[in-house]
CSV table of C-alpha atoms in Angstrom, one decimal:
chain,number,residue,atom,x,y,z
A,12,MET,CA,52.8,191.8,7.6
A,13,MET,CA,55.0,190.5,10.4
A,14,ILE,CA,51.9,189.9,12.5
A,15,LEU,CA,50.4,187.8,9.7
A,16,SER,CA,53.6,185.8,9.3
A,17,SER,CA,53.6,185.1,13.1
A,18,ILE,CA,50.1,184.0,12.9
A,19,LEU,CA,50.8,181.6,10.1
A,20,LEU,CA,53.9,180.2,12.0
A,21,VAL,CA,51.8,179.6,15.1
A,22,GLY,CA,49.2,177.9,12.9
A,23,SER,CA,51.8,175.6,11.5
A,24,PHE,CA,52.5,174.3,15.0
A,25,LEU,CA,48.9,174.1,16.0
A,26,GLY,CA,47.8,172.4,12.7
A,27,VAL,CA,46.6,173.8,9.4
A,28,ASP,CA,43.2,172.1,9.4
A,29,SER,CA,42.1,173.7,12.6
A,30,PHE,CA,43.4,177.2,11.9
A,31,GLN,CA,43.5,177.9,8.1
A,32,LEU,CA,39.7,177.7,7.5
A,33,PRO,CA,38.7,180.6,9.8
A,34,LEU,CA,41.5,182.7,8.4
A,35,THR,CA,40.5,181.9,4.8
A,36,ARG,CA,36.9,182.8,5.5
A,37,ARG,CA,38.1,186.2,6.7
A,38,LEU,CA,40.1,186.7,3.5
A,39,VAL,CA,37.2,186.0,1.2
A,40,SER,CA,36.3,189.1,-1.0
A,41,PRO,CA,33.4,191.0,0.5
A,42,GLN,CA,32.0,191.3,-3.1
A,43,ARG,CA,31.3,187.5,-3.1
A,44,ASN,CA,30.2,187.2,0.6
A,45,LYS,CA,29.2,190.4,2.2
A,46,ASN,CA,28.0,188.6,5.3
A,47,VAL,CA,31.4,187.4,6.3
A,48,VAL,CA,32.8,190.7,7.8
A,49,SER,CA,31.0,193.7,9.1
A,50,ALA,CA,32.9,196.9,10.1
A,51,THR,CA,31.9,199.0,13.1
A,52,ASN,CA,32.3,202.8,13.5
A,53,ASN,CA,35.1,202.5,16.0
A,54,GLY,CA,37.2,200.3,13.7
A,55,GLU,CA,36.6,197.0,15.5
A,56,GLN,CA,35.5,194.0,13.4
A,57,SER,CA,33.1,191.3,14.4
A,58,THR,CA,32.9,188.1,12.6
A,59,ILE,CA,29.5,186.8,11.5
A,60,SER,CA,29.1,183.1,11.0
A,61,ALA,CA,29.6,182.3,7.3
A,62,PRO,CA,27.0,180.2,5.5
A,63,SER,CA,27.8,176.7,4.4
A,64,SER,CA,28.0,177.7,0.8
A,65,VAL,CA,31.2,179.8,1.3
A,66,ILE,CA,33.9,178.9,-1.2
A,67,SER,CA,37.1,177.5,0.3
A,68,PRO,CA,40.4,177.1,-1.5
A,69,THR,CA,39.9,173.3,-1.7
A,70,HIS,CA,36.3,173.6,-2.9
A,71,THR,CA,35.5,173.0,-6.7
A,72,SER,CA,33.6,175.8,-8.5
A,73,ASN,CA,29.9,175.0,-9.3
A,74,THR,CA,30.1,176.9,-12.6
A,75,SER,CA,30.6,174.4,-15.5
A,76,SER,CA,33.3,174.9,-18.0
A,77,PRO,CA,32.4,175.9,-21.7
A,78,THR,CA,33.3,172.4,-22.9
A,79,THR,CA,30.9,170.9,-20.4
A,80,ARG,CA,28.2,173.4,-21.4
A,81,ARG,CA,28.7,172.6,-25.1
A,82,LYS,CA,28.4,168.9,-24.3
A,83,LYS,CA,25.2,169.4,-22.4
A,84,ASN,CA,23.8,171.5,-25.3
A,85,ASN,CA,24.7,168.8,-27.8
A,86,GLU,CA,23.0,166.2,-25.7
A,87,SER,CA,19.9,168.3,-25.5
A,88,ASP,CA,20.0,169.0,-29.3
A,89,ALA,CA,20.7,165.3,-30.1
A,90,ASP,CA,18.0,163.7,-32.2
A,91,THR,CA,16.1,160.7,-30.8
A,92,LEU,CA,13.5,158.3,-32.1
A,93,LEU,CA,10.9,159.9,-30.0
A,94,LYS,CA,11.6,163.3,-31.6
A,95,PHE,CA,11.6,161.7,-35.0
A,96,SER,CA,8.2,160.0,-34.3
A,97,THR,CA,6.7,163.2,-33.0
A,98,ASP,CA,7.7,165.2,-36.1
A,99,VAL,CA,6.2,162.6,-38.3
A,100,GLN,CA,3.0,162.7,-36.3
A,101,HIS,CA,2.9,166.5,-36.8
A,102,VAL,CA,3.3,166.1,-40.5
A,103,LEU,CA,0.7,163.3,-41.0
A,104,HIS,CA,-1.9,164.7,-38.5
A,105,ASN,CA,-1.5,168.4,-39.1
A,106,LEU,CA,0.5,169.6,-42.1
A,107,ARG,CA,-0.8,166.8,-44.4
A,108,ALA,CA,-3.8,165.7,-42.5
A,109,MET,CA,-6.3,165.7,-45.4
A,110,GLU,CA,-7.2,162.3,-46.8
A,111,SER,CA,-7.5,163.4,-50.4
A,112,ASP,CA,-5.0,165.4,-52.4
A,113,PRO,CA,-6.1,169.0,-52.6
A,114,CYS,CA,-4.0,169.5,-55.8
A,115,ILE,CA,-6.2,167.0,-57.8
A,116,PRO,CA,-9.1,168.7,-59.7
A,117,LYS,CA,-12.6,168.1,-58.5
A,118,HIS,CA,-13.6,166.5,-61.9
A,119,LEU,CA,-11.1,163.7,-61.2
A,120,MET,CA,-11.9,163.2,-57.5
A,121,GLY,CA,-15.6,163.6,-57.5
A,122,HIS,CA,-17.7,165.9,-55.4
A,123,HIS,CA,-18.3,163.4,-52.6
A,124,SER,CA,-15.8,161.6,-50.4
A,125,SER,CA,-17.5,158.3,-51.3
A,126,SER,CA,-17.0,158.8,-55.0
A,127,LEU,CA,-15.0,156.1,-56.7
A,128,SER,CA,-11.8,157.5,-58.3
A,129,TYR,CA,-8.4,156.4,-59.4
A,130,SER,CA,-7.0,159.4,-57.6
A,131,LYS,CA,-7.3,157.8,-54.2
A,132,THR,CA,-6.2,154.5,-52.7
A,133,TRP,CA,-9.0,151.9,-52.6
A,134,THR,CA,-10.2,149.9,-49.6
A,135,LEU,CA,-12.0,146.6,-49.6
A,136,ASP,CA,-15.4,148.4,-49.4
A,137,ASP,CA,-14.5,150.4,-52.5
A,138,TRP,CA,-13.8,147.2,-54.4
A,139,GLU,CA,-17.0,145.6,-53.3
A,140,PHE,CA,-19.0,148.7,-54.4
A,141,HIS,CA,-17.2,148.8,-57.7
A,142,ASN,CA,-17.8,145.2,-58.6
A,143,SER,CA,-21.5,145.2,-57.6
A,144,ARG,CA,-23.8,144.0,-60.3
A,145,LYS,CA,-25.9,147.1,-59.7
A,146,ARG,CA,-23.1,149.2,-61.3
A,147,TYR,CA,-24.9,149.4,-64.7
A,148,PHE,CA,-28.0,151.0,-63.2
A,149,ARG,CA,-25.8,153.2,-61.0
A,150,TYR,CA,-23.8,154.4,-64.0
A,151,LEU,CA,-26.9,155.1,-66.1
A,152,LYS,CA,-28.5,157.0,-63.2
A,153,ASN,CA,-25.4,159.1,-62.7
A,154,ILE,CA,-24.9,160.2,-66.3
A,155,PRO,CA,-26.1,163.8,-65.6
A,156,HIS,CA,-23.6,164.0,-62.8
A,157,SER,CA,-20.8,162.2,-64.7
A,158,ARG,CA,-17.4,163.8,-64.4
A,159,LEU,CA,-16.6,162.8,-68.0
A,160,MET,CA,-19.8,164.4,-69.2
A,161,ARG,CA,-18.9,167.7,-67.6
A,162,ARG,CA,-15.5,167.6,-69.3
A,163,ILE,CA,-16.9,167.0,-72.8
A,164,MET,CA,-20.0,169.2,-72.4
A,165,PRO,CA,-18.6,172.1,-74.5
A,166,GLN,CA,-17.8,169.7,-77.4
A,167,GLN,CA,-21.2,168.1,-77.1
A,168,VAL,CA,-23.0,171.4,-77.2
A,169,ALA,CA,-21.1,172.5,-80.3
A,170,LEU,CA,-22.0,169.2,-82.0
A,171,LEU,CA,-25.7,169.6,-81.0
A,172,ILE,CA,-25.8,173.1,-82.5
A,173,TRP,CA,-24.2,171.9,-85.7
A,174,THR,CA,-26.6,168.9,-85.9
A,175,ILE,CA,-29.7,171.1,-85.5
A,176,LEU,CA,-28.4,173.7,-88.0
A,177,SER,CA,-27.5,171.0,-90.6
A,178,VAL,CA,-31.0,169.4,-90.3
A,179,TYR,CA,-32.6,172.8,-90.6
A,180,LEU,CA,-30.6,173.8,-93.7
A,181,GLU,CA,-31.2,170.5,-95.4
A,182,ASP,CA,-35.0,170.8,-94.8
A,183,GLN,CA,-35.2,174.4,-95.9
A,184,PHE,CA,-32.9,174.5,-98.9
A,185,LEU,CA,-32.5,170.9,-100.1
A,186,SER,CA,-36.2,169.9,-100.1
A,187,THR,CA,-36.4,169.3,-103.8
A,188,TYR,CA,-33.0,167.7,-104.3
A,189,LYS,CA,-31.2,165.9,-101.6
A,190,PRO,CA,-27.7,164.5,-102.5
A,191,LYS,CA,-26.7,161.2,-101.2
A,192,ILE,CA,-23.7,160.8,-98.9
A,193,PRO,CA,-22.8,157.1,-98.8
A,194,LEU,CA,-22.5,156.0,-95.3
A,195,SER,CA,-20.0,153.3,-96.3
A,196,ALA,CA,-17.4,155.9,-97.1
A,197,LEU,CA,-18.1,157.6,-93.8
A,198,GLY,CA,-17.9,154.2,-92.1
A,199,THR,CA,-14.4,153.8,-93.5
A,200,ILE,CA,-13.4,157.1,-91.9
A,201,SER,CA,-15.0,156.1,-88.7
A,202,THR,CA,-12.8,152.9,-88.6
A,203,PHE,CA,-9.6,155.0,-88.9
A,204,VAL,CA,-10.9,157.4,-86.2
A,205,GLY,CA,-11.8,154.6,-83.9
A,206,PHE,CA,-8.4,152.9,-84.4
A,207,LEU,CA,-6.5,156.2,-83.8
A,208,LEU,CA,-8.5,156.9,-80.6
A,209,THR,CA,-8.0,153.4,-79.3
A,210,LEU,CA,-4.3,153.4,-79.9
A,211,ARG,CA,-4.0,156.8,-78.2
A,212,SER,CA,-6.0,155.6,-75.2
A,213,ASN,CA,-3.8,152.5,-74.9
A,214,GLN,CA,-0.7,154.7,-74.9
A,215,ALA,CA,-2.2,156.9,-72.2
A,216,LEU,CA,-3.1,153.9,-70.1
A,217,SER,CA,0.4,152.4,-70.4
A,218,ARG,CA,1.8,155.7,-69.2
A,219,LEU,CA,-0.6,155.7,-66.3
A,220,MET,CA,0.4,152.1,-65.4
A,221,GLU,CA,4.1,152.9,-65.7
A,222,ALA,CA,3.8,156.0,-63.4
A,223,ARG,CA,1.8,154.0,-60.8
A,224,THR,CA,4.4,151.2,-60.9
A,225,LEU,CA,7.2,153.7,-60.4
A,226,TRP,CA,5.4,155.2,-57.4
A,227,SER,CA,5.0,151.7,-55.9
A,228,LYS,CA,8.7,151.3,-56.3
A,229,VAL,CA,9.3,154.6,-54.5
A,230,ILE,CA,7.4,153.3,-51.5
A,231,LEU,CA,9.3,150.0,-51.8
A,232,ASN,CA,12.8,151.6,-52.1
A,233,THR,CA,12.2,154.2,-49.4
A,234,ARG,CA,11.2,151.4,-47.0
A,235,GLU,CA,14.2,149.3,-48.1
A,236,MET,CA,16.5,152.2,-47.6
A,237,SER,CA,15.2,153.0,-44.1
A,238,SER,CA,15.4,149.3,-43.2
A,239,LEU,CA,19.0,149.1,-44.2
A,240,ILE,CA,19.8,152.4,-42.4
A,241,ALA,CA,18.1,151.1,-39.2
A,242,SER,CA,20.0,147.8,-39.4
A,243,PHE,CA,23.5,148.9,-40.5
A,244,ILE,CA,24.0,152.6,-39.6
A,245,TYR,CA,21.8,153.1,-36.5
A,246,PRO,CA,23.9,150.6,-34.3
A,247,VAL,CA,27.1,152.4,-35.2
A,248,ASP,CA,26.0,156.1,-35.4
A,249,LYS,CA,22.5,156.9,-34.3
A,250,GLN,CA,22.6,160.6,-35.1
A,251,LEU,CA,23.6,160.0,-38.8
A,252,ALA,CA,21.0,157.2,-39.0
A,253,LEU,CA,18.2,159.4,-37.8
A,254,MET,CA,19.4,162.3,-40.0
A,255,LEU,CA,19.2,160.0,-43.1
A,256,GLY,CA,15.9,158.6,-41.9
A,257,ARG,CA,14.4,162.1,-41.9
A,258,HIS,CA,15.7,162.7,-45.4
A,259,VAL,CA,14.3,159.5,-46.7
A,260,ALA,CA,10.9,160.2,-45.1
A,261,LEU,CA,10.8,163.5,-47.1
A,262,PHE,CA,11.6,161.8,-50.4
A,263,GLY,CA,8.0,161.0,-51.4
A,264,TRP,CA,6.7,164.5,-50.6
A,265,LEU,CA,9.6,166.1,-52.5
A,266,LEU,CA,9.0,163.9,-55.6
A,267,LYS,CA,5.3,164.7,-55.5
A,268,SER,CA,6.0,168.4,-55.4
A,269,GLN,CA,8.5,168.1,-58.2
A,270,LEU,CA,6.0,166.2,-60.5
A,271,ARG,CA,3.0,168.4,-59.7
A,272,PHE,CA,4.7,171.7,-60.6
A,273,THR,CA,3.8,173.0,-57.1
A,274,LYS,CA,5.3,176.2,-55.6
A,275,LYS,CA,8.5,176.1,-53.6
A,276,ASP,CA,6.5,177.3,-50.5
A,277,ASP,CA,4.5,174.1,-50.5
A,278,VAL,CA,7.3,172.1,-48.9
A,279,VAL,CA,9.1,174.7,-46.8
A,280,GLU,CA,7.2,174.0,-43.6
A,281,LEU,CA,7.4,170.3,-44.2
A,282,VAL,CA,11.2,170.4,-44.7
A,283,ARG,CA,11.7,172.7,-41.7
A,284,THR,CA,9.7,170.3,-39.5
A,285,MET,CA,11.4,167.1,-40.6
A,286,LEU,CA,14.9,168.6,-40.6
A,287,PRO,CA,15.4,170.4,-37.3
A,288,ASN,CA,19.0,171.1,-38.2
A,289,LYS,CA,18.9,174.5,-40.0
A,290,ARG,CA,21.9,173.7,-42.1
A,291,ASP,CA,20.3,170.6,-43.5
A,292,ALA,CA,17.0,172.3,-44.2
A,293,ASP,CA,18.7,175.3,-45.8
A,294,TYR,CA,20.7,173.1,-48.1
A,295,LEU,CA,17.8,171.0,-49.2
A,296,LEU,CA,15.5,174.0,-49.8
A,297,SER,CA,18.2,175.8,-51.9
A,298,GLN,CA,18.6,172.9,-54.3
A,299,ARG,CA,17.0,172.9,-57.8
A,300,GLN,CA,16.2,169.2,-57.5
A,301,LYS,CA,15.5,168.4,-53.9
A,302,THR,CA,15.1,164.7,-54.5
A,303,VAL,CA,18.6,164.5,-55.9
A,304,ALA,CA,19.9,166.4,-52.9
A,305,VAL,CA,18.5,163.6,-50.7
A,306,ILE,CA,20.4,161.0,-52.7
A,307,THR,CA,23.5,163.1,-52.5
A,308,ARG,CA,23.2,163.3,-48.7
A,309,ILE,CA,22.8,159.6,-48.4
A,310,ARG,CA,25.9,158.9,-50.5
A,311,GLN,CA,27.9,161.5,-48.5
A,312,VAL,CA,27.1,159.6,-45.2
A,313,LEU,CA,28.0,156.2,-46.9
A,314,ALA,CA,31.3,157.6,-48.0
A,315,HIS,CA,32.0,159.0,-44.5
A,316,LEU,CA,31.2,155.7,-42.7
A,317,GLY,CA,33.1,153.7,-45.3
A,318,LYS,CA,36.3,155.7,-44.8
A,319,ALA,CA,35.8,155.2,-41.0
A,320,HIS,CA,35.5,151.5,-41.5
A,321,LYS,CA,32.1,151.4,-39.8
A,322,LEU,CA,30.4,149.7,-42.7
A,323,THR,CA,31.3,146.4,-44.4
A,324,THR,CA,31.6,146.3,-48.2
A,325,ALA,CA,28.4,144.3,-48.4
A,326,GLU,CA,26.5,146.8,-46.4
A,327,GLU,CA,27.8,149.7,-48.5
A,328,ILE,CA,26.8,147.9,-51.7
A,329,ALA,CA,23.3,147.2,-50.4
A,330,LEU,CA,22.8,150.8,-49.4
A,331,ASP,CA,24.2,152.2,-52.6
A,332,HIS,CA,22.1,149.9,-54.7
A,333,THR,CA,18.9,151.2,-53.0
A,334,ALA,CA,20.1,154.8,-53.4
A,335,HIS,CA,20.5,154.1,-57.1
A,336,ALA,CA,17.0,152.7,-57.3
A,337,LEU,CA,15.6,155.9,-55.8
A,338,SER,CA,17.7,158.0,-58.3
A,339,GLU,CA,16.3,155.9,-61.1
A,340,ALA,CA,12.8,156.6,-60.0
A,341,ILE,CA,13.5,160.4,-60.2
A,342,THR,CA,14.8,160.0,-63.8
A,343,SER,CA,11.9,157.7,-64.9
A,344,THR,CA,9.1,159.8,-63.5
A,345,GLY,CA,10.8,162.9,-64.9
A,346,ARG,CA,10.9,161.3,-68.4
A,347,ILE,CA,7.1,160.6,-68.3
A,348,ARG,CA,6.3,164.1,-67.1
A,349,ALA,CA,8.6,165.8,-69.7
A,350,SER,CA,7.6,163.7,-72.8
A,351,PRO,CA,4.0,163.5,-73.9
A,352,ILE,CA,2.5,161.3,-76.6
A,353,PRO,CA,3.8,162.7,-80.0
A,354,THR,CA,1.8,165.9,-80.7
A,355,LEU,CA,1.7,165.2,-84.4
A,356,TYR,CA,-0.3,162.0,-83.7
A,357,THR,CA,-2.6,163.8,-81.3
A,358,SER,CA,-3.3,166.7,-83.7
A,359,HIS,CA,-4.0,164.3,-86.6
A,360,THR,CA,-6.4,162.3,-84.5
A,361,SER,CA,-8.2,165.4,-83.4
A,362,ARG,CA,-8.6,166.8,-86.9
A,363,LEU,CA,-9.9,163.5,-88.3
A,364,LEU,CA,-12.3,163.2,-85.4
A,365,VAL,CA,-13.7,166.7,-86.0
A,366,PHE,CA,-14.0,166.0,-89.8
A,367,TYR,CA,-15.9,162.8,-89.1
A,368,LEU,CA,-18.4,164.4,-86.6
A,369,PHE,CA,-18.8,167.3,-89.0
A,370,CYS,CA,-20.0,165.0,-91.8
A,371,LEU,CA,-22.0,162.6,-89.7
A,372,PRO,CA,-25.3,164.6,-89.1
A,373,PRO,CA,-25.8,165.6,-92.7
A,374,ALA,CA,-25.0,162.1,-93.9
A,375,LEU,CA,-27.5,160.6,-91.4
A,376,HIS,CA,-30.2,163.0,-92.3
A,377,LEU,CA,-29.8,162.7,-96.0
A,378,SER,CA,-29.9,158.9,-95.7
A,379,GLY,CA,-33.5,159.2,-94.7
A,380,LEU,CA,-33.5,159.6,-90.9
A,381,ASP,CA,-35.6,162.3,-89.4
A,382,GLY,CA,-34.3,165.2,-87.4
A,383,ILE,CA,-34.8,163.6,-84.0
A,384,MET,CA,-33.1,160.4,-84.8
A,385,THR,CA,-30.2,162.2,-86.5
A,386,THR,CA,-29.7,164.3,-83.4
A,387,VAL,CA,-29.9,161.4,-81.0
A,388,LEU,CA,-27.4,159.2,-83.0
A,389,SER,CA,-25.0,162.1,-83.6
A,390,MET,CA,-25.0,162.9,-79.8
A,391,VAL,CA,-24.4,159.3,-78.9
A,392,VAL,CA,-21.5,158.9,-81.4
A,393,GLY,CA,-20.1,162.2,-80.2
A,394,TYR,CA,-20.3,161.2,-76.6
A,395,ALA,CA,-18.4,157.9,-77.3
A,396,MET,CA,-15.6,159.5,-79.4
A,397,PHE,CA,-15.2,162.7,-77.4
A,398,GLY,CA,-15.2,160.8,-74.2
A,399,LEU,CA,-12.5,158.4,-75.4
A,400,ASP,CA,-10.4,161.3,-76.6
A,401,GLU,CA,-10.8,163.1,-73.3
A,402,ILE,CA,-9.9,160.0,-71.3
A,403,SER,CA,-6.7,159.6,-73.3
A,404,HIS,CA,-5.8,163.3,-72.7
A,405,LEU,CA,-6.5,163.0,-68.9
A,406,PHE,CA,-4.3,159.9,-68.5
A,407,GLU,CA,-1.5,161.2,-70.7
A,408,GLN,CA,-0.2,163.2,-67.8
A,409,PRO,CA,-0.6,160.6,-65.1
A,410,PHE,CA,0.9,162.5,-62.2
A,411,ARG,CA,-2.1,164.7,-61.8
A,412,VAL,CA,-4.3,161.6,-61.6
A,413,ILE,CA,-2.5,159.0,-59.4
A,414,PRO,CA,-2.9,159.4,-55.6
A,415,MET,CA,0.6,160.6,-54.8
A,416,HIS,CA,-0.6,162.3,-51.6
A,417,GLN,CA,-1.7,159.1,-50.1
A,418,MET,CA,1.4,157.2,-51.3
A,419,SER,CA,3.7,159.9,-49.9
A,420,LYS,CA,2.0,159.3,-46.6
A,421,ARG,CA,2.5,155.5,-46.9
A,422,SER,CA,6.2,156.1,-47.7
A,423,MET,CA,6.7,158.3,-44.7
A,424,GLN,CA,4.9,155.8,-42.4
A,425,ALA,CA,6.9,152.9,-43.8
A,426,VAL,CA,10.2,154.7,-43.3
A,427,THR,CA,9.4,155.6,-39.7
A,428,ASP,CA,8.1,152.1,-38.9
A,429,CYS,CA,11.6,150.7,-39.8
A,430,PHE,CA,13.1,152.8,-37.0
A,431,THR,CA,10.3,152.6,-34.3
A,432,CYS,CA,9.0,149.0,-34.9
A,433,ARG,CA,12.2,147.1,-34.2
A,434,PRO,CA,12.0,143.4,-33.8
A,435,PRO,CA,13.0,141.7,-30.5
A,436,ALA,CA,16.8,141.0,-30.1
A,437,LEU,CA,18.0,137.7,-31.3
A,438,GLU,CA,19.8,135.3,-28.9
A,439,GLY,CA,23.3,136.6,-28.4
A,440,GLU,CA,22.5,139.9,-30.1
A,441,GLN,CA,23.5,143.0,-28.1
A,442,PHE,CA,22.4,146.6,-28.4
A,443,GLY,CA,23.9,149.6,-26.8
A,444,GLU,CA,22.2,150.9,-23.7
A,445,ASP,CA,19.7,153.5,-24.6
A,446,GLU,CA,16.8,155.1,-22.8
A,447,GLU,CA,14.6,154.7,-25.8
A,448,ASP,CA,15.0,150.9,-25.6
A,449,LYS,CA,12.9,151.1,-22.6
A,450,LEU,CA,10.0,152.8,-24.4
A,451,ALA,CA,7.1,150.8,-25.6
A,452,GLN,CA,6.3,150.6,-29.3
A,453,ARG,CA,3.0,152.5,-28.6
A,454,ASP,CA,5.1,155.5,-27.4
A,455,LEU,CA,7.2,155.5,-30.6
A,456,THR,CA,4.3,155.1,-33.0
A,457,SER,CA,2.1,158.0,-32.1
A,458,TYR,CA,1.8,158.8,-35.8
A,459,TRP,CA,-0.4,155.8,-36.4
A,460,SER,CA,-4.1,156.3,-37.0
A,461,ASN,CA,-6.4,155.9,-34.0
A,462,THR,CA,-9.0,154.0,-36.1
A,463,ASP,CA,-9.3,150.2,-36.0
A,464,MET,CA,-6.0,148.6,-37.2
A,465,ALA,CA,-7.9,146.3,-39.6
A,466,GLN,CA,-9.2,149.4,-41.5
A,467,VAL,CA,-5.8,151.0,-41.4
A,468,SER,CA,-4.1,147.9,-42.8
A,469,ASP,CA,-6.7,147.6,-45.5
A,470,ASN,CA,-6.0,151.2,-46.5
A,471,LEU,CA,-2.3,150.8,-46.6
A,472,MET,CA,-2.2,149.0,-49.9
A,473,GLU,CA,0.6,150.1,-52.2
């Protein structure tokens, strides 16, 4: 100990910088640097040159602190526009890559991809084909393959059997005396039946138009909401803005699942993809009404930013008004799904229709028509009335008819475009420095279709 003190005293006279470093290297623990000191058998020690990485008392440790590590992890886990765009691309090109909705029955979509149907969004070529003057010949030629004919085939078969049976019974048992059934009385009944069927069809079509209008507003309001988020919230808090953008992009898919009575598992992978934060995804999947949970999340962020004075009153009002419009769409679509045309009206129309078609073949045959003409006329009238009744029933529940699959895609693309397709900065407008500002729009819009943009634009009608 006295020897060490003497050495330090001499070192103070000679200078610390020239003497302290070799001594310190000798005092470094052999656990951390085993190459510093080596012991010999006779007790002598020989010093080996230490590597340049030996730690000195004045050297800072290379091991980062827990706070620094958490900061780096948060930066790596932070959401970006590129991640958002990549997740949307995965949804549109993999999870929901099909062009037509697999939930819509084949008798509504048609067996061929070129079949015209209300259950898909139309392009210009579809309209040209639909308005062609050759449509009459095409419709007559396709009667055997008609989707409506397949739907009413059981009713038509029952009417055919009854017509043949009634003609046979009249010819066998009423050959001497044939009572007269006045067609004028039957015509009066047919007027009431036709009126009831027409009124019911009009009600079904009005429900279809209302549902289609509401879904157009869903696309409009999700686009408006994402545009406001990108303009007002993204400049002040990018993470909250991207989190809201992901929720709004899911809104159309969640509403579609809610209106189609699909299973919960149908949206699990979709939600997990679009919400990488496990807490957000678990919260959304655990809710009874997932669309309402999206609105709740939006208003939670608005309240948080409002208390922090990061949004002006006008910005808060604009965002809340759009959130209210989305909430109104949930309620309006739910009302149409939960409330059909009054069942008493439907049952009365069906009973009157069956009664009329039951009396029609005997009346036609007893009026002097032969069996063939009676059968032909009965089948034509049955086709017209059964077809009109079936159409009204199909359109009464519009959410299994309208193309919600394609419109959910349009909504998701519109939401993402508001973030990735930012306009050039105005004169005097300043943005925070961001690495993603240097990315080209092509890099951020990988979810776009690779086909010609004219065709894509033509097929993006809402």
